[in-house]
Structures are given as structure tokens and as C-alpha cells.
Short mmCIF file of C-alpha atoms and ligand atoms in Angstrom, two decimals:
data_model
loop_
_atom_site.label_atom_id
_atom_site.label_comp_id
_atom_site.label_asym_id
_atom_site.label_seq_id
_atom_site.Cartn_x
_atom_site.Cartn_y
_atom_site.Cartn_z
CA MET Q 1 111.98 55.50 174.44
CA SER Q 2 113.53 58.32 172.51
CA ASN Q 3 116.97 59.79 173.15
CA LYS Q 4 118.08 56.78 175.14
CA PRO Q 5 121.77 56.03 175.18
CA GLY Q 6 122.78 52.76 173.69
CA LEU Q 7 124.82 51.33 170.88
CA THR Q 8 125.28 53.03 167.52
CA VAL Q 9 127.21 51.46 164.67
CA LEU Q 10 128.81 53.68 162.06
CA ALA Q 11 129.82 51.98 158.83
CA GLY Q 12 130.22 52.95 155.21
CA PRO Q 13 132.36 52.48 152.11
CA THR Q 14 136.08 52.63 151.90
CA ALA Q 15 137.55 56.17 152.07
CA VAL Q 16 134.22 57.83 152.90
CA GLY Q 17 135.87 59.31 156.00
CA LYS Q 18 134.64 57.12 158.85
CA GLY Q 19 138.00 57.46 160.59
CA THR Q 20 137.97 61.25 160.27
CA VAL Q 21 134.45 61.55 161.61
CA SER Q 22 135.23 59.24 164.54
CA THR Q 23 138.49 61.05 165.32
CA TYR Q 24 136.53 64.34 165.36
CA ILE Q 25 134.04 62.74 167.74
CA ARG Q 26 136.79 61.39 169.99
CA ASP Q 27 138.35 64.88 170.20
CA THR Q 28 135.11 66.87 170.53
CA TYR Q 29 132.49 64.70 172.22
CA PRO Q 30 133.81 63.02 175.39
CA GLU Q 31 130.22 62.11 176.18
CA VAL Q 32 130.43 59.52 173.36
CA TRP Q 33 132.13 56.30 174.33
CA LEU Q 34 134.06 55.43 171.19
CA SER Q 35 134.91 51.75 171.08
CA VAL Q 36 138.63 50.91 170.74
CA SER Q 37 139.02 47.97 168.40
CA ALA Q 38 141.64 45.29 168.46
CA THR Q 39 143.72 44.86 165.29
CA THR Q 40 146.61 42.90 163.90
CA ARG Q 41 147.68 45.93 161.85
CA ALA Q 42 150.93 47.63 162.86
CA PRO Q 43 150.54 51.02 164.58
CA ARG Q 44 150.90 54.07 162.36
CA PRO Q 45 153.10 56.94 163.59
CA GLY Q 46 151.31 58.68 166.48
CA GLU Q 47 148.88 55.82 167.19
CA ILE Q 48 148.76 54.74 170.79
CA ASP Q 49 147.94 51.24 172.06
CA GLY Q 50 144.70 51.35 174.00
CA VAL Q 51 143.69 54.71 172.54
CA HIS Q 52 143.46 54.22 168.79
CA TYR Q 53 143.50 50.43 168.81
CA TYR Q 54 144.59 47.50 170.90
CA PHE Q 55 147.44 46.27 168.78
CA LYS Q 56 147.64 42.47 168.80
CA SER Q 57 149.82 39.85 167.17
CA LYS Q 58 147.99 37.36 164.91
CA GLU Q 59 148.35 34.73 167.63
CA GLU Q 60 146.87 36.98 170.30
CA PHE Q 61 143.98 37.92 168.04
CA GLU Q 62 143.30 34.29 167.20
CA SER Q 63 143.15 33.23 170.80
CA LEU Q 64 140.66 36.10 171.53
CA VAL Q 65 138.53 34.78 168.63
CA ALA Q 66 138.76 31.22 169.97
CA ALA Q 67 137.72 32.43 173.44
CA GLY Q 68 134.64 34.10 171.99
CA GLU Q 69 135.78 37.53 173.17
CA PHE Q 70 134.62 39.45 170.07
CA LEU Q 71 131.20 40.97 169.43
CA GLU Q 72 132.29 41.01 165.79
CA TRP Q 73 135.50 40.68 163.82
CA ALA Q 74 136.53 40.78 160.17
CA VAL Q 75 139.46 40.77 157.78
CA VAL Q 76 139.35 44.24 156.18
CA HIS Q 77 140.61 44.81 152.62
CA GLY Q 78 141.86 41.24 152.65
CA GLN Q 79 144.77 42.27 154.86
CA ASN Q 80 144.49 42.89 158.56
CA THR Q 81 142.03 41.63 161.13
CA TYR Q 82 139.93 43.98 163.26
CA GLY Q 83 137.41 43.27 165.99
CA THR Q 84 135.30 44.73 168.75
CA LEU Q 85 135.78 43.26 172.20
CA LYS Q 86 132.54 42.25 173.90
CA SER Q 87 133.80 42.99 177.41
CA THR Q 88 134.53 46.70 176.93
CA VAL Q 89 131.37 47.41 174.92
CA ASN Q 90 129.08 45.53 177.32
CA GLN Q 91 130.51 47.39 180.29
CA ALA Q 92 129.99 50.79 178.66
CA ILE Q 93 126.42 49.90 177.70
CA ALA Q 94 125.79 48.68 181.23
CA GLU Q 95 127.07 52.03 182.53
CA GLY Q 96 124.45 53.80 180.35
CA ARG Q 97 127.01 55.34 178.04
CA SER Q 98 126.31 56.33 174.46
CA VAL Q 99 128.50 53.83 172.66
CA LEU Q 100 129.77 54.29 169.11
CA LEU Q 101 131.42 51.57 167.03
CA GLU Q 102 133.19 52.64 163.83
CA ILE Q 103 133.61 49.44 161.94
CA ASP Q 104 133.46 47.95 158.43
CA LEU Q 105 130.36 46.64 156.78
CA GLN Q 106 131.04 42.98 157.54
CA GLY Q 107 131.36 43.86 161.19
CA ALA Q 108 128.15 45.94 161.11
CA ARG Q 109 126.22 42.95 159.76
CA GLN Q 110 127.54 40.75 162.57
CA VAL Q 111 126.50 43.33 165.17
CA LYS Q 112 123.04 43.42 163.57
CA GLN Q 113 122.75 39.69 164.09
CA ALA Q 114 123.94 39.87 167.69
CA LEU Q 115 122.26 43.12 168.72
CA PRO Q 116 119.34 43.90 166.37
CA ASP Q 117 118.14 46.77 168.59
CA ALA Q 118 121.32 48.77 168.01
CA GLN Q 119 121.15 51.80 165.75
CA PHE Q 120 122.89 51.45 162.36
CA VAL Q 121 124.17 54.55 160.61
CA PHE Q 122 125.56 54.50 157.09
CA LEU Q 123 128.13 57.19 156.30
CA ALA Q 124 127.81 58.03 152.62
CA PRO Q 125 129.87 60.20 150.24
CA PRO Q 126 128.13 63.16 148.62
CA SER Q 127 128.54 61.29 145.29
CA TRP Q 128 130.30 58.30 143.74
CA GLU Q 129 132.68 60.77 141.94
CA GLU Q 130 133.61 62.31 145.27
CA LEU Q 131 134.29 58.88 146.77
CA VAL Q 132 136.63 58.07 143.88
CA ARG Q 133 138.35 61.47 144.36
CA ARG Q 134 138.86 60.82 148.09
CA LEU Q 135 140.22 57.37 147.49
CA VAL Q 136 142.62 58.37 144.76
CA GLY Q 137 143.40 61.70 146.45
CA ARG Q 138 144.70 59.90 149.46
CA GLY Q 139 147.62 58.74 147.32
CA THR Q 140 148.79 56.21 149.85
CA GLU Q 141 147.81 53.04 147.97
CA SER Q 142 149.14 51.46 144.80
CA ALA Q 143 147.00 51.57 141.62
CA GLU Q 144 146.17 47.92 142.10
CA GLU Q 145 145.10 48.52 145.72
CA GLN Q 146 143.06 51.57 144.62
CA GLN Q 147 141.21 49.44 142.06
CA ARG Q 148 140.57 46.78 144.66
CA ARG Q 149 139.18 49.37 147.08
CA LEU Q 150 136.98 50.92 144.39
CA GLU Q 151 135.41 47.56 143.72
CA THR Q 152 134.84 46.98 147.41
CA GLY Q 153 133.43 50.54 147.62
CA LYS Q 154 130.84 49.84 144.95
CA VAL Q 155 129.58 46.77 146.78
CA GLU Q 156 129.67 48.64 150.09
CA LEU Q 157 127.61 51.56 148.73
CA ALA Q 158 124.89 49.12 147.71
CA ALA Q 159 124.43 48.22 151.45
CA GLU Q 160 122.90 51.56 152.35
CA PRO Q 161 119.30 50.24 152.56
CA GLU Q 162 120.34 47.80 155.33
CA PHE Q 163 120.88 50.79 157.62
CA ASP Q 164 118.47 52.78 159.81
CA HIS Q 165 119.93 56.18 158.81
CA THR Q 166 122.27 57.70 156.27
CA VAL Q 167 124.58 60.58 157.11
CA ILE Q 168 126.28 62.27 154.17
CA ASN Q 169 129.89 63.12 154.85
CA ASP Q 170 129.95 66.41 153.01
CA ASP Q 171 131.65 68.17 155.97
CA VAL Q 172 133.26 66.36 158.87
CA ARG Q 173 131.86 68.57 161.62
CA ARG Q 174 128.38 68.67 160.15
CA ALA Q 175 128.30 64.86 159.69
CA ALA Q 176 129.66 64.30 163.22
CA ASP Q 177 126.99 66.66 164.66
CA GLU Q 178 124.24 64.81 162.80
CA LEU Q 179 125.55 61.49 164.05
CA VAL Q 180 125.67 62.78 167.61
CA SER Q 181 122.08 64.00 167.25
CA LEU Q 182 121.02 60.55 165.99
CA MET Q 183 122.66 59.16 169.21
CA GLY Q 184 120.28 61.32 171.26
CA LEU Q 185 122.99 63.78 172.28
CA THR Q 186 123.06 67.50 171.78
CA PRO Q 187 125.53 68.77 169.23
CA HIS Q 188 127.86 71.45 170.52
CA PRO Q 189 127.14 74.95 169.35
CA ARG Q 190 129.48 76.06 166.61
CA GLN Q 191 131.42 79.24 166.25
CA THR Q 192 129.42 81.15 163.71
CA GLN Q 193 132.39 82.61 161.93
CA THR Q 194 135.51 80.79 160.70
CA PRO Q 195 138.55 83.04 161.17
CA SER Q 196 139.91 83.90 157.80
CA ALA Q 197 143.28 82.36 156.89
CA ARG Q 198 145.92 85.00 156.60
P1 5GP B 1 142.42 51.59 159.55
O1 5GP B 1 143.41 50.45 159.40
O2 5GP B 1 142.57 52.61 158.44
O3 5GP B 1 142.46 52.21 160.90
O4 5GP B 1 140.96 50.96 159.40
C1 5GP B 1 140.67 50.22 158.28
C2 5GP B 1 139.21 49.78 158.33
O5 5GP B 1 138.97 48.90 159.45
C3 5GP B 1 138.15 50.87 158.45
O6 5GP B 1 137.20 50.68 157.41
C4 5GP B 1 137.51 50.62 159.79
O7 5GP B 1 136.12 50.95 159.76
C5 5GP B 1 137.72 49.15 159.99
N1 5GP B 1 137.65 48.72 161.40
C6 5GP B 1 138.24 49.36 162.44
N2 5GP B 1 137.95 48.71 163.57
C7 5GP B 1 137.18 47.69 163.26
C8 5GP B 1 136.52 46.65 164.03
O8 5GP B 1 136.62 46.57 165.24
N3 5GP B 1 135.76 45.79 163.35
C9 5GP B 1 135.57 45.81 161.98
N4 5GP B 1 134.80 44.91 161.44
N5 5GP B 1 136.16 46.77 161.26
C10 5GP B 1 136.96 47.70 161.86
#
């Protein structure tokens, strides 16, 4: 039973660094099949359709919803819609891959309904103060948007007991390695010494 590949869901509060951890995993662990979500959000510079997301118009997204193509979908931060396509995930599971979904909390709850045997991992900040620092430190949102995200973050932190495991994102590589271990894979050995910056 142990160490079997399967589906792992990574969720956690706003600005905890889910995206950074999953990017690190995409770049470092090709043995993990990282699900590519569909979204109605516009691509950011450098984002590639089919790699980072499947970028969809609202109409395209709605017809995928109507056709029952999503394992889960949600409106995130009251703005854009994101969803996981059943077809791609089912195929990867059928192929015996170790599948990782990096999604928001609403989506994680839907996956728990649909696939209760999946593994649910909560990515937590080292502290509430650190979460606030990361959110504000990002500097990309207006004060009003920051406030809105903080409120969402508080509610999201309270969801931790719904999850099978908690990984603290104190260091991206360490957190990613712990996640990979929870997926039954072997973390890559690290270089013992970080070259000093000169
Ligand atoms: P971003 O727009 O910064 O790439 O992602 C914003 C949020 O959307 C993140 O919290 C991320 O976890 C969430 N998200 C990305 N893909 C999905 C998905 O397929 N389903 C759900 N429910 N949330 C997603």
C-alpha cells in the first residue's frame, strides 16, 4: 500500500508560496506529473499556453463546465476562474504517474468529494506574521486587494485540520522535498554547500 503513486492535492492560504513550490517541482522533479489547469486569467509575461495553464475565454471555460469536463473548478479571489480537467488527470493516474494538483482550497474540497482516497497536503506559512509579510511584500496588489486577501487567508488557514498532512513553507526546496517524499518519491540529494555570493 505504501509509496504508491496516485493523486496528491496541494492547497494552502493565499501567498503561502504554492506557486513557487510547484514551479520548483516542475523544474526539478520530472517524475511528478504536475497538472496544468485551465483558467480565464490572461497569461502573464513568460507564461506559455499548455505549460503553465490552458488559457481559455470565459465562453470556452463555461462550455467545458457545462460538458462536465472538470474534476473541480472555482472562482479564485472573486476574479478569475480556474479548473482541473478530468481527462488529463485521469489519463496520468491510469498511466501510474504521481500526479500533483496545486489548487485553491475550494477546489481541494471538491476533489475530496470526488476522490476521497487522494492525499491532501496543506502548505502552511511558518507563522501568520510571515504570511502577512509575504502578501504585503509582493507589492503587486492594491491595499484594498491586500486586505481582501488577508481576510481570505485567515479563513483558509483555519482549514488545515481538513488535510492529511501539513508542510511548512519555510524554505522552498525543503518544502518541495518533503512534499515529494509524501508522494512516495525520493527527494534528490542536495549540494551540501551553497556557493557564496561574490
Ligand atoms: P495564479 O493566477 O497566481 O496563477 O493562481 C491564483 C490561484 O489559483 C492560486 O491560489 C492557485 O492555487 C489557484 N489555482 C490554480 N489552478 C487552479 C485550479 O485548477 N483549480 C483551483 N480551484 N484553483 C487553482
